[in-house]
């Protein structure tokens, strides 16, 4: 039997309505007791005085690039980046090479994660074979082998009839289709938000309707089939209105927003910085403000980083030629705490909910809570600390972020997965020291 006691921290768990100075007692990787001044002998005691203790953070949208993209990231390096960022669970997208569209692919990711990962990694499988948009994958089989959702992310599910069928089948499995909702003809050769900045820079634009028209289609198909559609990385004010209305009508739609769409506008590309090229593109201030409101009022269910690593070589090219995407796992907590709680957009408890229990609910995951009997996935945060975003501090294999060189308040102190410390004070624990129970 192994035991751990986390003492005197401010335990904040929105799923259990907990906020107070409490102790957490962990037995064999499971939360066994939670209360004031627990008297317990433990193999390991962590003094969390003055620190925030929350359920391990959950990110339902990351790209770990393995197999096929190991120059950008691996499951090993991505899991280190996640652990350093306070994440204990991530769900990885299937736009790998080969695409995760078979039991073999899903099993491969799970096997590599069991060997190499510090944290929980759940694969998301493709909606269509090869993500080619023609033929749907074996949803039941993929679920059996551990897929937690389906997505062709990187590309939308283009064919409306394929989307309708996919929603009809996954409704029976009670699993979501996570759609990268954009109309390809409207994206065209676009690389930036269709607005004044793109016009000034001479860049092709992506109109808002690329997203909004697709979101409207997805909502209608979810209504028709009773399926659950999850809209990935929402970027427009109008999409928020459509989602809010659909939720009111009782349609099974959920949605996520990224830290970069909450913080940045298309002004970030004014210097042609490829670090700020992302899909969907960074939009105008009115969109950014609407996303903040929608996150606050629950129209947008959760924050997801869309951690999308790319190498320096790939990003050191003219703007139009750079692959879209930016990393986020290492430092998204600090960005969100500093900017969202700091600016009064979210309360601390709302922020924790949108990075723990709310994403867990979207995908029916068991984490996001410190309730007794749950796996002891716990993150300890120093709200007085600071997070520096530098090439030296980033644990991801890639450093493609427009936030490089910046500093934000608060700091992830310790990350615990199933009762084992996987990250503490800037250092990831060596894999050999963590036997997987
Ligand atoms: C994603 C990636 O790099 O895999 N990039 C991004 O800008 N979000 C794929 C995608 O959604 O385009």
XYZ file of N, CA, C and O in Angstrom, residues 305-379:
300
model
N -6.482 23.576 -25.457
C -5.349 24.349 -25.990
C -5.207 24.241 -27.504
O -4.658 25.130 -28.129
N -5.659 23.130 -28.121
C -5.342 22.850 -29.530
C -3.812 22.916 -29.710
O -3.311 23.451 -30.709
N -3.105 22.397 -28.705
C -1.632 22.311 -28.742
C -1.207 21.711 -30.088
O -1.441 20.528 -30.337
N -0.599 22.532 -30.944
C -0.280 22.105 -32.316
C 1.182 22.411 -32.620
O 1.518 23.431 -33.221
N 2.095 21.526 -32.173
C 3.522 21.789 -32.357
C 3.974 21.699 -33.814
O 3.524 20.823 -34.562
N 4.844 22.632 -34.196
C 5.513 22.608 -35.502
C 6.959 23.027 -35.270
O 7.247 23.847 -34.392
N 7.882 22.499 -36.113
C 9.310 22.784 -35.910
C 9.649 24.208 -36.361
O 8.906 24.830 -37.122
N 10.805 24.686 -35.913
C 11.285 26.012 -36.324
C 11.429 26.078 -37.838
O 11.091 27.074 -38.469
N 11.966 25.003 -38.405
C 12.197 24.994 -39.864
C 10.883 25.197 -40.602
O 10.803 25.963 -41.560
N 9.831 24.534 -40.129
C 8.536 24.666 -40.800
C 7.952 26.074 -40.641
O 7.268 26.571 -41.524
N 8.217 26.697 -39.506
C 7.625 28.021 -39.239
C 8.485 29.172 -39.795
O 7.982 30.276 -39.938
N 9.772 28.887 -40.059
C 10.647 29.952 -40.580
C 10.518 30.097 -42.092
O 11.475 29.917 -42.837
N 9.335 30.404 -42.539
C 9.042 30.532 -43.976
C 8.076 31.711 -44.117
O 7.567 32.218 -43.113
N 7.806 32.158 -45.341
C 6.811 33.222 -45.493
C 5.465 32.823 -44.883
O 5.121 31.639 -44.871
N 4.724 33.819 -44.399
C 3.497 33.590 -43.637
C 2.559 32.574 -44.297
O 2.099 31.630 -43.657
N 2.317 32.756 -45.585
C 1.334 31.905 -46.279
C 1.771 30.455 -46.334
O 0.949 29.564 -46.501
N 3.078 30.228 -46.251
C 3.584 28.863 -46.410
C 3.704 28.110 -45.093
O 3.921 26.902 -45.080
N 3.569 28.831 -43.984
C 3.772 28.187 -42.679
C 2.568 27.328 -42.316
O 1.427 27.692 -42.606
N 2.801 26.176 -41.687
C 1.661 25.380 -41.231
C 0.956 26.106 -40.081
O 1.620 26.747 -39.261
N -0.377 26.028 -40.020
C -1.076 26.704 -38.930
C -0.930 25.928 -37.623
O -0.814 24.705 -37.643
N -0.942 26.638 -36.511
C -0.934 25.970 -35.217
C 0.067 26.583 -34.271
O 1.063 27.165 -34.688
N -0.242 26.469 -32.967
C 0.688 26.924 -31.926
C 0.590 25.990 -30.722
O -0.436 25.331 -30.527
N 1.672 25.922 -29.952
C 1.662 25.061 -28.771
C 0.913 25.749 -27.629
O 0.671 26.960 -27.678
N 0.575 24.975 -26.588
C -0.156 25.589 -25.479
C -0.082 24.847 -24.159
O -0.387 25.411 -23.111
N 0.340 23.568 -24.198
C 0.221 22.777 -22.962
C 1.055 23.328 -21.808
O 0.584 23.401 -20.674
N 2.281 23.719 -22.098
C 3.205 24.128 -21.025
C 2.669 25.259 -20.140
O 2.919 25.269 -18.932
N 1.972 26.218 -20.770
C 1.732 27.474 -20.036
C 0.294 27.987 -20.101
O 0.026 29.103 -19.660
N -0.638 27.180 -20.609
C -1.999 27.707 -20.775
C -2.667 28.063 -19.452
O -3.452 29.005 -19.376
N -2.364 27.278 -18.416
C -2.957 27.646 -17.124
C -2.593 29.100 -16.768
O -3.455 29.905 -16.417
N -1.279 29.420 -16.856
C -0.814 30.758 -16.447
C -1.431 31.840 -17.338
O -1.859 32.888 -16.840
N -1.480 31.585 -18.644
C -2.107 32.561 -19.552
C -3.536 32.841 -19.114
O -3.978 33.993 -19.057
N -4.271 31.765 -18.845
C -5.689 31.898 -18.523
C -5.892 32.538 -17.149
O -6.767 33.370 -16.975
N -5.065 32.145 -16.186
C -5.204 32.735 -14.849
C -4.900 34.236 -14.916
O -5.684 35.066 -14.451
N -3.772 34.545 -15.529
C -3.329 35.939 -15.603
C -4.361 36.797 -16.342
O -4.762 37.864 -15.867
N -4.786 36.331 -17.503
C -5.605 37.167 -18.376
C -7.109 37.054 -18.090
O -7.817 38.032 -18.225
N -7.602 35.878 -17.769
C -9.051 35.725 -17.577
C -9.470 36.055 -16.148
O -10.414 36.809 -15.922
N -8.767 35.488 -15.164
C -9.113 35.795 -13.777
C -8.627 37.208 -13.460
O -9.353 38.005 -12.850
N -7.427 37.534 -13.956
C -6.860 38.865 -13.720
C -7.754 39.976 -14.235
O -7.915 41.006 -13.589
N -8.383 39.763 -15.393
C -9.227 40.804 -15.986
C -10.678 40.687 -15.534
O -11.542 41.417 -16.019
N -10.958 39.748 -14.643
C -12.322 39.611 -14.125
C -13.299 38.973 -15.115
O -14.514 39.046 -14.943
N -12.772 38.310 -16.147
C -13.663 37.617 -17.102
C -14.246 36.378 -16.446
O -15.432 36.074 -16.592
N -13.405 35.644 -15.723
C -13.841 34.443 -15.005
C -13.402 34.552 -13.551
O -12.357 35.144 -13.264
N -14.177 33.930 -12.657
C -13.681 33.786 -11.295
C -12.685 32.624 -11.305
O -12.649 31.830 -12.251
N -11.917 32.516 -10.235
C -10.950 31.424 -10.149
C -11.665 30.073 -10.256
O -11.229 29.165 -10.963
N -12.792 29.973 -9.571
C -13.539 28.715 -9.580
C -14.072 28.398 -10.979
O -14.045 27.239 -11.423
N -14.539 29.426 -11.694
C -15.016 29.203 -13.073
C -13.884 28.738 -13.967
O -14.051 27.843 -14.796
N -12.705 29.347 -13.801
C -11.564 28.930 -14.630
C -11.207 27.465 -14.352
O -11.016 26.679 -15.283
N -11.152 27.107 -13.071
C -10.818 25.716 -12.726
C -11.858 24.773 -13.337
O -11.517 23.755 -13.942
N -13.129 25.126 -13.237
C -14.190 24.263 -13.796
C -14.000 24.070 -15.293
O -14.119 22.951 -15.809
N -13.651 25.144 -15.993
C -13.543 25.056 -17.457
C -12.269 24.369 -17.920
O -12.080 24.148 -19.106
N -11.397 24.051 -16.975
C -10.198 23.285 -17.338
C -10.162 21.924 -16.632
O -9.148 21.214 -16.708
N -11.266 21.568 -15.934
C -11.275 20.262 -15.241
C -12.598 19.526 -15.491
O -12.702 18.743 -16.425
N -13.615 19.830 -14.711
C -14.849 19.041 -14.781
C -15.622 19.276 -16.081
O -16.231 18.344 -16.618
N -15.580 20.488 -16.614
C -16.356 20.751 -17.841
C -15.796 19.978 -19.042
O -16.572 19.315 -19.737
N -14.483 20.021 -19.308
C -13.986 19.181 -20.405
C -14.219 17.684 -20.149
O -14.494 16.926 -21.081
N -14.128 17.267 -18.872
C -14.391 15.844 -18.567
C -15.812 15.478 -18.975
O -16.050 14.412 -19.560
N -16.757 16.381 -18.696
C -18.165 16.087 -19.026
C -18.362 15.975 -20.537
O -19.132 15.137 -20.993
N -17.682 16.823 -21.295
C -17.873 16.822 -22.757
C -17.584 15.431 -23.323
O -18.304 14.934 -24.187
N -16.512 14.806 -22.830
C -16.124 13.505 -23.383
C -16.433 12.339 -22.444
O -15.941 11.224 -22.665
N -17.243 12.583 -21.406
C -17.566 11.501 -20.462
C -16.325 10.873 -19.845
O -16.254 9.643 -19.702
N -15.333 11.694 -19.521
C -14.119 11.168 -18.896
C -14.328 11.126 -17.385
O -15.112 11.906 -16.835
N -13.568 10.259 -16.701
C -13.817 10.111 -15.270
C -13.087 11.161 -14.426
O -13.353 11.299 -13.246
N -12.154 11.932 -14.999
C -11.367 12.878 -14.204
C -12.101 14.178 -13.916
O -13.310 14.291 -14.087
N -11.313 15.157 -13.446
C -11.864 16.494 -13.221
C -12.516 16.691 -11.878
O -13.203 17.685 -11.657
N -12.289 15.736 -10.955
C -12.942 15.823 -9.648
C -12.046 15.219 -8.579
O -11.311 14.252 -8.840
N -12.139 15.783 -7.368
C -11.376 15.242 -6.243
C -12.275 14.439 -5.301
O -11.941 14.233 -4.132
N -13.410 13.985 -5.803
C -14.339 13.226 -4.947
C -13.672 11.934 -4.481
O -12.850 11.350 -5.191
N -14.056 11.481 -3.292
C -13.523 10.225 -2.742
C -13.759 9.096 -3.728
O -14.840 8.995 -4.320
N -12.766 8.249 -3.886
C -12.901 7.105 -4.790
C -12.394 7.384 -6.190
O -12.232 6.462 -6.982
N -12.140 8.670 -6.498
C -11.611 9.008 -7.830
C -10.102 8.789 -7.866
O -9.430 8.856 -6.828
N -9.565 8.620 -9.081
C -8.110 8.587 -9.231
C -7.527 9.889 -8.704
O -8.094 10.957 -8.953
N -6.403 9.780 -8.011
C -5.800 10.981 -7.420
C -4.970 11.718 -8.465
O -3.743 11.665 -8.475
N -5.656 12.399 -9.383
C -5.023 13.294 -10.360
C -5.195 14.704 -9.807
O -6.316 15.215 -9.737
N -4.083 15.305 -9.415
C -4.145 16.544 -8.643
C -3.087 17.523 -9.147
O -1.971 17.106 -9.487
N -3.431 18.805 -9.192
C -2.457 19.826 -9.580
C -2.341 20.861 -8.460
O -3.358 21.320 -7.939
